[in-house]
Short mmCIF file of N, CA and C in Angstrom, two decimals:
data_model
loop_
_atom_site.label_atom_id
_atom_site.label_comp_id
_atom_site.label_asym_id
_atom_site.label_seq_id
_atom_site.Cartn_x
_atom_site.Cartn_y
_atom_site.Cartn_z
N MET A 1 45.67 14.49 70.20
CA MET A 1 45.19 13.27 70.80
C MET A 1 46.28 12.20 70.69
N ARG A 2 46.67 11.68 71.82
CA ARG A 2 47.72 10.66 71.85
C ARG A 2 47.12 9.28 71.71
N MET A 3 47.80 8.46 70.92
CA MET A 3 47.36 7.07 70.77
C MET A 3 48.01 6.26 71.87
N THR A 4 47.20 5.56 72.59
CA THR A 4 47.75 4.74 73.67
C THR A 4 48.35 3.47 73.09
N LEU A 5 49.11 2.78 73.90
CA LEU A 5 49.73 1.53 73.46
C LEU A 5 48.67 0.50 73.10
N LEU A 6 47.59 0.46 73.85
CA LEU A 6 46.52 -0.49 73.57
C LEU A 6 45.87 -0.19 72.22
N ALA A 7 45.61 1.06 71.94
CA ALA A 7 45.01 1.44 70.66
C ALA A 7 45.95 1.11 69.51
N PHE A 8 47.23 1.40 69.68
CA PHE A 8 48.22 1.09 68.64
C PHE A 8 48.27 -0.41 68.39
N THR A 9 48.29 -1.20 69.46
CA THR A 9 48.32 -2.66 69.33
C THR A 9 47.07 -3.15 68.60
N LEU A 10 45.94 -2.58 68.92
CA LEU A 10 44.69 -2.96 68.27
C LEU A 10 44.74 -2.66 66.77
N VAL A 11 45.25 -1.51 66.41
CA VAL A 11 45.36 -1.14 65.00
C VAL A 11 46.29 -2.11 64.27
N VAL A 12 47.42 -2.43 64.88
CA VAL A 12 48.37 -3.35 64.25
C VAL A 12 47.75 -4.74 64.09
N VAL A 13 47.11 -5.24 65.13
CA VAL A 13 46.51 -6.57 65.07
C VAL A 13 45.40 -6.62 64.02
N GLU A 14 44.55 -5.61 63.99
CA GLU A 14 43.48 -5.58 62.99
C GLU A 14 44.04 -5.49 61.58
N SER A 15 45.12 -4.75 61.40
CA SER A 15 45.75 -4.66 60.08
C SER A 15 46.30 -6.01 59.65
N VAL A 16 46.94 -6.71 60.58
CA VAL A 16 47.49 -8.03 60.26
C VAL A 16 46.36 -8.98 59.89
N TRP A 17 45.26 -8.94 60.64
CA TRP A 17 44.12 -9.81 60.31
C TRP A 17 43.56 -9.47 58.94
N ALA A 18 43.47 -8.20 58.61
CA ALA A 18 42.93 -7.80 57.31
C ALA A 18 43.83 -8.29 56.18
N VAL A 19 45.13 -8.14 56.34
CA VAL A 19 46.08 -8.61 55.32
C VAL A 19 46.01 -10.13 55.19
N ALA A 20 45.91 -10.82 56.30
CA ALA A 20 45.82 -12.28 56.26
C ALA A 20 44.54 -12.73 55.56
N LEU A 21 43.44 -12.06 55.84
CA LEU A 21 42.17 -12.41 55.21
C LEU A 21 42.23 -12.19 53.70
N VAL A 22 42.79 -11.07 53.28
CA VAL A 22 42.93 -10.79 51.85
C VAL A 22 43.82 -11.85 51.20
N GLY A 23 44.89 -12.24 51.88
CA GLY A 23 45.78 -13.27 51.34
C GLY A 23 45.08 -14.60 51.20
N ILE A 24 44.30 -14.98 52.20
CA ILE A 24 43.58 -16.25 52.14
C ILE A 24 42.57 -16.24 51.00
N VAL A 25 41.84 -15.14 50.85
CA VAL A 25 40.87 -15.03 49.76
C VAL A 25 41.58 -15.11 48.42
N HIS A 26 42.71 -14.45 48.29
CA HIS A 26 43.47 -14.45 47.04
C HIS A 26 43.96 -15.85 46.70
N ILE A 27 44.52 -16.55 47.67
CA ILE A 27 45.03 -17.90 47.44
C ILE A 27 43.88 -18.84 47.07
N THR A 28 42.77 -18.73 47.78
CA THR A 28 41.62 -19.59 47.49
C THR A 28 41.08 -19.34 46.09
N ALA A 29 40.95 -18.08 45.73
CA ALA A 29 40.44 -17.75 44.39
C ALA A 29 41.40 -18.24 43.31
N SER A 30 42.69 -18.10 43.53
CA SER A 30 43.67 -18.59 42.55
C SER A 30 43.59 -20.10 42.40
N ALA A 31 43.42 -20.81 43.50
CA ALA A 31 43.32 -22.27 43.44
C ALA A 31 42.06 -22.69 42.69
N VAL A 32 40.94 -22.04 42.97
CA VAL A 32 39.69 -22.39 42.29
C VAL A 32 39.80 -22.11 40.80
N LEU A 33 40.34 -20.96 40.44
CA LEU A 33 40.50 -20.64 39.02
C LEU A 33 41.45 -21.62 38.34
N GLY A 34 42.52 -21.99 39.02
CA GLY A 34 43.45 -22.97 38.46
C GLY A 34 42.78 -24.31 38.21
N ILE A 35 41.97 -24.76 39.15
CA ILE A 35 41.26 -26.04 38.98
C ILE A 35 40.29 -25.95 37.80
N LEU A 36 39.57 -24.84 37.69
CA LEU A 36 38.63 -24.69 36.57
C LEU A 36 39.36 -24.66 35.23
N ILE A 37 40.49 -23.99 35.17
CA ILE A 37 41.25 -23.92 33.92
C ILE A 37 41.77 -25.30 33.54
N VAL A 38 42.30 -26.04 34.51
CA VAL A 38 42.82 -27.38 34.22
C VAL A 38 41.70 -28.29 33.75
N ARG A 39 40.54 -28.21 34.36
CA ARG A 39 39.40 -29.03 33.92
C ARG A 39 39.01 -28.68 32.49
N ARG A 40 38.95 -27.39 32.21
CA ARG A 40 38.56 -26.94 30.87
C ARG A 40 39.57 -27.43 29.83
N LEU A 41 40.85 -27.30 30.13
CA LEU A 41 41.87 -27.77 29.19
C LEU A 41 41.80 -29.27 29.02
N GLY A 42 41.52 -30.00 30.09
CA GLY A 42 41.38 -31.45 29.99
C GLY A 42 40.21 -31.85 29.11
N GLU A 43 39.09 -31.13 29.23
CA GLU A 43 37.93 -31.41 28.38
C GLU A 43 38.25 -31.15 26.92
N GLU A 44 38.91 -30.02 26.65
CA GLU A 44 39.26 -29.69 25.27
C GLU A 44 40.23 -30.72 24.70
N GLU A 45 41.17 -31.17 25.52
CA GLU A 45 42.15 -32.14 25.05
C GLU A 45 41.48 -33.47 24.73
N SER A 46 40.56 -33.91 25.57
CA SER A 46 39.88 -35.19 25.31
C SER A 46 38.98 -35.08 24.08
N GLU A 47 38.35 -33.92 23.88
CA GLU A 47 37.53 -33.72 22.68
C GLU A 47 38.39 -33.76 21.42
N SER A 48 39.56 -33.11 21.46
CA SER A 48 40.42 -33.11 20.28
C SER A 48 40.99 -34.50 20.02
N ALA A 49 41.25 -35.27 21.07
CA ALA A 49 41.75 -36.64 20.89
C ALA A 49 40.67 -37.51 20.25
N GLU A 50 39.42 -37.32 20.65
CA GLU A 50 38.33 -38.08 20.05
C GLU A 50 38.17 -37.71 18.58
N GLU A 51 38.30 -36.43 18.25
CA GLU A 51 38.20 -36.01 16.86
C GLU A 51 39.33 -36.61 16.03
N GLU A 52 40.54 -36.65 16.58
CA GLU A 52 41.67 -37.23 15.85
C GLU A 52 41.45 -38.72 15.61
N GLU A 53 40.88 -39.41 16.59
CA GLU A 53 40.61 -40.84 16.42
C GLU A 53 39.58 -41.06 15.32
N ARG A 54 38.55 -40.22 15.28
CA ARG A 54 37.54 -40.36 14.23
C ARG A 54 38.13 -40.05 12.86
N ASP A 55 39.00 -39.04 12.79
CA ASP A 55 39.61 -38.69 11.52
C ASP A 55 40.57 -39.78 11.04
N ALA A 56 41.24 -40.44 11.97
CA ALA A 56 42.23 -41.46 11.62
C ALA A 56 41.56 -42.78 11.25
N ALA A 57 40.34 -43.01 11.71
CA ALA A 57 39.66 -44.27 11.42
C ALA A 57 39.32 -44.34 9.93
N PRO A 58 39.57 -45.49 9.33
CA PRO A 58 39.26 -45.62 7.89
C PRO A 58 37.75 -45.56 7.66
N SER A 59 37.37 -44.77 6.70
CA SER A 59 35.94 -44.64 6.41
C SER A 59 35.52 -45.77 5.48
N GLY A 60 34.39 -46.39 5.83
CA GLY A 60 33.89 -47.54 5.30
C GLY A 60 33.70 -47.95 3.99
#
């Protein structure tokens, strides 16, 4: 069975779309995870700064 030029073009185009979709999903997931990690680190940093301030304050 011979593959026609149209069928070959369709396979190539669909493959490119599939790769592009996977890339977009990967980039989006990486960005979301990065934002969540930065938020979590920011929360931990602010909590530790508050603890340091309480420890440094002279007790009454």
